[in-house]
XYZ file of C-alpha atoms in Angstrom:
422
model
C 24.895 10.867 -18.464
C 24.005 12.645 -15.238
C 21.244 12.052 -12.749
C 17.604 13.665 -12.553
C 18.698 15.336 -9.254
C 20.963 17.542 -11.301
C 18.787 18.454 -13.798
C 19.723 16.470 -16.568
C 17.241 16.058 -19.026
C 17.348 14.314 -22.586
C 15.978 16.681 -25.143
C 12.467 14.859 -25.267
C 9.748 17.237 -25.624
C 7.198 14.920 -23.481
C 9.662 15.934 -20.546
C 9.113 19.420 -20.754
C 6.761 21.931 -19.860
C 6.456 25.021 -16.934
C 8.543 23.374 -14.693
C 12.250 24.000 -14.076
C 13.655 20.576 -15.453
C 15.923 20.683 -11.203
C 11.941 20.920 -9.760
C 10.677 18.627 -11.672
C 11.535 15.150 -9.758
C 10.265 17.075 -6.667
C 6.847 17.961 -8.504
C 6.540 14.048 -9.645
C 7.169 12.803 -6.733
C 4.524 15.088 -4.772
C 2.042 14.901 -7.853
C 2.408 11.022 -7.547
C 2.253 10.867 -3.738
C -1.169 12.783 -3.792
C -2.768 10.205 -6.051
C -1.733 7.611 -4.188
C -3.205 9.014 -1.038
C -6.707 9.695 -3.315
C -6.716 6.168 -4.458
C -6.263 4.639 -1.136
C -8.713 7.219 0.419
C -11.044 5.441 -2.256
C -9.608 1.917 -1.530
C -10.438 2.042 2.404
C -14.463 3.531 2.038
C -16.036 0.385 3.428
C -13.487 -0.624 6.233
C -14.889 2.664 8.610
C -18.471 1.411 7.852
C -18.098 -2.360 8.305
C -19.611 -1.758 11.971
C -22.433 -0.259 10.572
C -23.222 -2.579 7.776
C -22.730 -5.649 10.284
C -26.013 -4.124 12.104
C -28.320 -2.886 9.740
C -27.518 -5.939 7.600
C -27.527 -8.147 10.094
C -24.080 -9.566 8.692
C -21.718 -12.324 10.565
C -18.729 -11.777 11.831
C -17.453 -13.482 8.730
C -19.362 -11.726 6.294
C -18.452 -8.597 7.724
C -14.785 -9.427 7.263
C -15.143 -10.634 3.679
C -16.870 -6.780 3.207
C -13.421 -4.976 4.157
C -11.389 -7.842 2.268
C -12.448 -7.852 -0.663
C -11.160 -4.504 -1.940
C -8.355 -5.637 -0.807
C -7.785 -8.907 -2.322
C -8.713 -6.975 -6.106
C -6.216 -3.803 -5.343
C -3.458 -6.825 -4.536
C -3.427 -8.798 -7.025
C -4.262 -6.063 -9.394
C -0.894 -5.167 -8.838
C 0.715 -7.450 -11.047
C -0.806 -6.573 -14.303
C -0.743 -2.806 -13.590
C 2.595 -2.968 -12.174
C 3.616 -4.630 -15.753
C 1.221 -2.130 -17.845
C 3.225 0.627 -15.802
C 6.758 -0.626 -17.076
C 4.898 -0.870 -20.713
C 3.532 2.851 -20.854
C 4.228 5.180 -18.308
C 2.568 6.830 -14.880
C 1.298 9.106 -16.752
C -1.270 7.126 -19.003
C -1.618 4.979 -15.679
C -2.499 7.487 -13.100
C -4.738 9.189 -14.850
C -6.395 5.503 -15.564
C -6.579 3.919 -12.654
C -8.015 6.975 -10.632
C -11.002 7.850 -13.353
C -11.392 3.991 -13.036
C -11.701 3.739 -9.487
C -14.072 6.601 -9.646
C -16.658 4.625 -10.819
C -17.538 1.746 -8.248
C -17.313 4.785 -5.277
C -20.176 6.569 -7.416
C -22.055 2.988 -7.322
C -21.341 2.479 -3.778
C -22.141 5.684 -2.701
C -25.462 6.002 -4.706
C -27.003 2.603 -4.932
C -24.714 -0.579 -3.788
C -25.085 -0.166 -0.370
C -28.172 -1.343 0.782
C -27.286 -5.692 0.682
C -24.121 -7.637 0.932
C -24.270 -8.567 -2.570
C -24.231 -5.086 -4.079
C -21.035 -3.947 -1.691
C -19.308 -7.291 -2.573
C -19.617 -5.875 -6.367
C -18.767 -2.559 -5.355
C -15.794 -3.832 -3.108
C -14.688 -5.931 -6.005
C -14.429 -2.787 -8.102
C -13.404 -1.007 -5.639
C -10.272 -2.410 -5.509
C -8.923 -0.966 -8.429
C -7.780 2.433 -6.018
C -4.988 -0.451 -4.484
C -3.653 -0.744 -7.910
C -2.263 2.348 -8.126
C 0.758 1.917 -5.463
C 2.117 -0.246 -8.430
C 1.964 2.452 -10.410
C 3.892 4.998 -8.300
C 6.856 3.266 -7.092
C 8.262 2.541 -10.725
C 7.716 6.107 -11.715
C 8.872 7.811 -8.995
C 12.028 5.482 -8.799
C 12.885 6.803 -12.601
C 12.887 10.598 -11.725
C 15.728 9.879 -8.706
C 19.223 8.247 -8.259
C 19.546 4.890 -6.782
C 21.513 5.960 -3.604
C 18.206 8.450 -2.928
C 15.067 6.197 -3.840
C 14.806 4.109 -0.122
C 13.415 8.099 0.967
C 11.886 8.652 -1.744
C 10.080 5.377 -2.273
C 9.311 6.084 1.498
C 7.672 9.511 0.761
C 5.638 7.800 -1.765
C 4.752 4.942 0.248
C 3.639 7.807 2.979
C 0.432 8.198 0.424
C -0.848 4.751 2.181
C -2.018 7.490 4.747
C -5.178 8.419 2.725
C -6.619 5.257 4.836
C -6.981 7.244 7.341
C -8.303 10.536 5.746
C -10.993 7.790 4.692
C -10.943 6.587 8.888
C -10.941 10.318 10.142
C -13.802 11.441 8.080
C -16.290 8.319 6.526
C -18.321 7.964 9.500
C -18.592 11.465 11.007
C -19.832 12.326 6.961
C -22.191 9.520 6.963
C -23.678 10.083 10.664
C -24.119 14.050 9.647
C -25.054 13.979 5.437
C -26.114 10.177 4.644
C -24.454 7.396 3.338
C -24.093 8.509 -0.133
C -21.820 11.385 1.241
C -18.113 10.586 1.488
C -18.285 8.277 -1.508
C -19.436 11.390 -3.901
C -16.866 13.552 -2.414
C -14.145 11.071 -2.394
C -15.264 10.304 -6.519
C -15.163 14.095 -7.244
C -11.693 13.956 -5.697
C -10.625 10.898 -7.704
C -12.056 12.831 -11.126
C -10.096 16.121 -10.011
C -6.801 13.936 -9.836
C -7.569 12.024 -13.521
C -7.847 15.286 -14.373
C -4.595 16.795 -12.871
C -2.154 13.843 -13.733
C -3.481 13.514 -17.684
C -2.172 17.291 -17.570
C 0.878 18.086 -15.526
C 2.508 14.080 -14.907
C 5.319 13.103 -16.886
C 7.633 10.056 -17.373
C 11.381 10.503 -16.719
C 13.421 11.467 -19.387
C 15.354 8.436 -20.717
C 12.730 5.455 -19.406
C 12.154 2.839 -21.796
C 9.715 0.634 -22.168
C 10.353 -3.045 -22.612
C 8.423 -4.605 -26.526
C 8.280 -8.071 -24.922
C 4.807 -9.322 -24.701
C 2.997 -8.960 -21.027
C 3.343 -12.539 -20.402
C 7.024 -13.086 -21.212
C 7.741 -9.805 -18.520
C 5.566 -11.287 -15.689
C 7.351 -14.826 -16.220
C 10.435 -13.335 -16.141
C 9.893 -11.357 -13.194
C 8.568 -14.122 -11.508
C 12.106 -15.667 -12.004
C 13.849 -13.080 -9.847
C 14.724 -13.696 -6.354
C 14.349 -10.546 -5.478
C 10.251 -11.138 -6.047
C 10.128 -13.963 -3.877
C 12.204 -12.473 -1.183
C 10.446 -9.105 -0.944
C 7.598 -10.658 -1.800
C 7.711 -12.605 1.781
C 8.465 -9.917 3.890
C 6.067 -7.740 2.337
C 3.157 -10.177 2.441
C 4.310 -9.595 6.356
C 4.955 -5.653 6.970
C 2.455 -4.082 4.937
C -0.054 -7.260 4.873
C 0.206 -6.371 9.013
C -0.395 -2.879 7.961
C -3.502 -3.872 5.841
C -4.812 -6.475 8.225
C -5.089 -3.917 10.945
C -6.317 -0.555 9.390
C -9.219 -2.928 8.379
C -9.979 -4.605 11.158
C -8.876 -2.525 13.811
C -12.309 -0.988 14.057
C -14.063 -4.172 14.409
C -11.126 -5.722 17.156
C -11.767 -2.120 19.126
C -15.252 -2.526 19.006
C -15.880 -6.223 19.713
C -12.566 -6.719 21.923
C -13.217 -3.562 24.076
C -16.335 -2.259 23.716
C -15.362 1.129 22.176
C -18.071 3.250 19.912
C -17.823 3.187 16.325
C -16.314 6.650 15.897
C -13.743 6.069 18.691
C -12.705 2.678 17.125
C -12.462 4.493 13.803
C -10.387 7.223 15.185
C -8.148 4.816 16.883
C -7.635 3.451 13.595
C -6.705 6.610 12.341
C -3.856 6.784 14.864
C -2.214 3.733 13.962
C -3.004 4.465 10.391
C -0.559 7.715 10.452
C 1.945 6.737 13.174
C 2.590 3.759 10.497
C 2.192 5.882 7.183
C 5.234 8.743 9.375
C 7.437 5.177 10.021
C 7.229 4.409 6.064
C 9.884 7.215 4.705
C 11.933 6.891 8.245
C 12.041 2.945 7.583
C 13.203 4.328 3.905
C 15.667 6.812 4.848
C 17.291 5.006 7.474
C 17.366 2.113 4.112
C 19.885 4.322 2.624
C 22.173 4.806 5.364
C 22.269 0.853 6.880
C 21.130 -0.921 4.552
C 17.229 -2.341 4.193
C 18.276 -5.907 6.277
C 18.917 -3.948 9.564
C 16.064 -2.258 9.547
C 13.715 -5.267 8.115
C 15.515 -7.361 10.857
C 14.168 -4.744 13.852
C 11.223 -3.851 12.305
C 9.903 -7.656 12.473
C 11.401 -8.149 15.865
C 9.129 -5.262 17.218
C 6.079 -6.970 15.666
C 6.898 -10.058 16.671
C 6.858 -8.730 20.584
C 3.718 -6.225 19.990
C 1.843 -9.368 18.548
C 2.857 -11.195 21.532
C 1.687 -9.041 24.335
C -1.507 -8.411 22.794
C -2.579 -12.112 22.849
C -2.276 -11.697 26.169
C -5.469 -9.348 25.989
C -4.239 -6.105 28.342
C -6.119 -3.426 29.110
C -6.431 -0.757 26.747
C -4.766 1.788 28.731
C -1.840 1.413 28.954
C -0.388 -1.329 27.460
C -2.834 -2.212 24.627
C -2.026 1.103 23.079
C 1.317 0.881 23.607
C 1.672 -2.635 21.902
C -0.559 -1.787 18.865
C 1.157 1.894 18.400
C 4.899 -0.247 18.338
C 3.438 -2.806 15.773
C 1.926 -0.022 13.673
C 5.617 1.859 13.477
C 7.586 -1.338 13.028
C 4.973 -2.442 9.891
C 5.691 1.215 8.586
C 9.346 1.443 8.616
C 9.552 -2.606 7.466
C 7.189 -1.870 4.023
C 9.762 1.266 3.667
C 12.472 -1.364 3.387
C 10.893 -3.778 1.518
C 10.734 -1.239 -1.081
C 14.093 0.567 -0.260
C 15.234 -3.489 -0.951
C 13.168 -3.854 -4.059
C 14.757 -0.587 -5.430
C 17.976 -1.761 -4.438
C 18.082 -5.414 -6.487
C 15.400 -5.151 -9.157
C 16.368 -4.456 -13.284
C 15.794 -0.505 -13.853
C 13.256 -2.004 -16.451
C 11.328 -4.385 -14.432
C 10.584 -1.975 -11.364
C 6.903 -2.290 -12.195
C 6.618 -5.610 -12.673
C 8.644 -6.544 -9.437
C 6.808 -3.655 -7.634
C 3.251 -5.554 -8.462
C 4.308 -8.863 -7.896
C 5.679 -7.801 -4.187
C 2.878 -5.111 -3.901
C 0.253 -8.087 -4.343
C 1.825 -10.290 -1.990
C 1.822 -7.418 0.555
C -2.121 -7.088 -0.387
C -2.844 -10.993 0.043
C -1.057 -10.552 3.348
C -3.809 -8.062 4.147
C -6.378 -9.860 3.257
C -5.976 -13.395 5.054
C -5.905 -11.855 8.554
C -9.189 -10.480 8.391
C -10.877 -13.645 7.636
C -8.944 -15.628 10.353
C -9.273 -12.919 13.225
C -13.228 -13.459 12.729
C -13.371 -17.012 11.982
C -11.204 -17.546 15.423
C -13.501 -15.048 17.045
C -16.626 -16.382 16.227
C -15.562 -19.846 17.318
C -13.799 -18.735 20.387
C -14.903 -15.265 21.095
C -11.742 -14.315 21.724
C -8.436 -12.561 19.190
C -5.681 -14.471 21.474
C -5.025 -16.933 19.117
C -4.959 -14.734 15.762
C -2.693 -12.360 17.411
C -0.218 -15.316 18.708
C -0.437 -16.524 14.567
C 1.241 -12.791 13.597
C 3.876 -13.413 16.318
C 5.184 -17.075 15.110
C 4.650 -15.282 11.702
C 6.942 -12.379 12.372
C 9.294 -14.257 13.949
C 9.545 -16.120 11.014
C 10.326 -13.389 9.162
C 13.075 -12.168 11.262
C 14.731 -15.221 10.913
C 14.418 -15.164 7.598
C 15.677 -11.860 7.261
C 18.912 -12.192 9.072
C 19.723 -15.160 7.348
C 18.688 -15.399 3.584
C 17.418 -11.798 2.928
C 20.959 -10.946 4.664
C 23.094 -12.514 2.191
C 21.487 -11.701 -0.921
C 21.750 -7.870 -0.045
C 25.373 -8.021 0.699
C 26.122 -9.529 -2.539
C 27.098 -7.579 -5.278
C 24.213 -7.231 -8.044
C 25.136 -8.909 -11.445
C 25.348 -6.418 -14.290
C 22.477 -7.730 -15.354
C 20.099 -7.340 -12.560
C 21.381 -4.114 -11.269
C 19.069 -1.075 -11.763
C 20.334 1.397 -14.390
C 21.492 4.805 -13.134
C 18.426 7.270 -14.109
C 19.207 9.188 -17.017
């Protein structure tokens, strides 16, 4: 048996087609990548417009927040039954699916669902679908690389959480200069392209097989694994930080500082990518020290850039400087998570693992938001929330130093240890 990375392919004829069988991992990985970035894109439509909808629906500061979290709450725990249907048939049926699918509520949302809170709360629901599909990548693009290589390349993946801020960058500026219904039509025409694309050119790695036990047996037995509940934690913290702020950073900027919609939104943006370049860093440095190190730092730096920003500092400096630290340490910390979950997790129960962790990472998202403007509109002030993230990410460092520390230095048990890609 030989790896992917040197070409080794098994004869199938689903594996073949135009490209050279030593490209084809790269090609995967990049095809794979771009629909996650499209999906998320999708996923993160209403967080740049929450502002907006707040005034001309004359929303609360808590019904503004449930607007953003709701998408996010669906795309997390839809994890766990895509990440399972992913183990069962493939990326490639599941790409296509869960793009075309995701397509749908952006038409709705774009066309008609955005004129009350009711109709975006249906829309949002839907919406959530685009979050599914990081449970869909990180199983196939583990299978198409060797274990000692997928911290990086679960990292590049994981880089595809960047089409947040494509959806930052761009929702309002579209909206202010072609209507409302504009970014959600172009962002569904880019979703259909994809559907397109994947059904076509994907394919699975040569060699995966499926598991015949019924859905419900798999997620039980999933749910068994340490390696769940332990990634699961520190997820729910590094990439539930992650989630928490690229949807509420707009409304913190705005409401904390005073800044414009569009500069709040592009603010976002710059967290957004300074977090999605830390993901395949946090991955690659995975492979060389191991994930605890960098889990271990990661949460430390958090833990401090939570701290000073209770404090409420200006802007300029120090704000920025505290919020541009967290969004790097959140980044590299969800590329070890994964580089983590790659590392302990059965070769056939990626998926299932992947959607269990990638929901917890969701919910993590999702509480923040409702807290940050529940404190706010009883105290008018963040201090509090943001002193909550620092006990909470101190709690994960000690946690990670102690009983994430140990598991990862002991040796996997033949059978929990991924099998070598074929």
């Amino acid at each position: 048996m030989r790896h992917v990375r040197e070409g080794a392919v098994d004869g199938r004829a689903d594996a073949g087609g135009p490209v050279p069988p030593d490209a084809r991992p790269v090609v995967m990985l990049a095809l794979a990548t771009l629909g996650f970035a499209i999906n998320f894109w999708a996923w993160a439509l209403l967080s740049p417009l929450g502002p907006q909808f707040k005034d001309t629906l004359l929303l609360s500061s808590f019904e503004q927040s449930l607007l953003v979290a709701v998408p996010v709450v669906v795309g997390s725990l839809g994890r766990i039954p895509v990440g399972a249907l992913t183990d069962r048939f493939g990326g490639r049926v599941m790409f296509p699916l869960v793009s075309a699918a995701t397509a749908a509520p952006v038409l709705f949302l774009g066309l008609a669902g955005h004129s009350s809170l009711t109709a975006l709360l249906v829309g949002g629901f839907f919406l959530g679908i685009g979050g599914t599909s990081f449970a869909v990548g990180v199983p196939f693009v583990s299978a198409w690389f060797p274990p000692e290589r997928r911290g990086l390349v679960i990292g590049i993946f994981g880089a595809g959480m960047g089409g947040t801020a494509i959806s930052a960058l761009t929702t309002v500026q579209l909206v202010d200069a072609h209507g409302m219904a504009n970014p959600f039509l172009i962002t569904a025409a880019a979703l259909a392209v994809y559907a397109v694309l994947a059904a076509v050119v994907l394919r699975d790695a040569p060699g995966r097989t499926a598991p015949t036990e019924p859905l419900g047996h798999r997620l039980a037995a999933t749910a068994r694994l340490g390696i769940t509940w332990q990634a699961g934690a520190l997820y729910a913290v590094a990439f539930g930080g992650y989630v928490a702020f690229s949807v509420y950073l707009p409304t913190y900027l705005k409401t904390g500082y005073g800044l414009g919609q569009a500069d709040a939104a592009n603010r976002m943006a710059g967290f957004v990518l300074l977090a999605v370049a830390m993901r395949p860093v946090g991955g690659w440095l995975s492979d060389r020290v191991g994930p605890t190190p960098v889990l271990g730092t990661a949460m430390a730096v958090v833990a401090v850039g939570a701290a000073v920003q209770a404090a409420s500092p200006s802007l300029a400096p120090v704000g920025s400087i505290a919020f541009l630290a967290m969004a790097a340490a959140l980044g590299a910390g969800s590329g070890a998570t994964f580089a983590l979950v790659a590392l302990l997790s059965p070769a056939n129960k990626v998926g299932s693992v992947t959607g269990m962790v990638g929901a917890a990472g969701g919910l993590g998202g999702f509480i923040p938001p409702l807290v940050m403007g529940t404190i706010y509109g009883a105290t008018a002030s963040y201090a509090l929330g943001l002193a909550l993230l620092a006990v909470v990410a101190l709690a994960a460092l000690a946690y990670t130093v102690t009983g994430v520390r140990r598991v990862a230095a002991r040796p996997a048990a033949p059978d929990t240890e991924p099998a070598p890609v074929r």
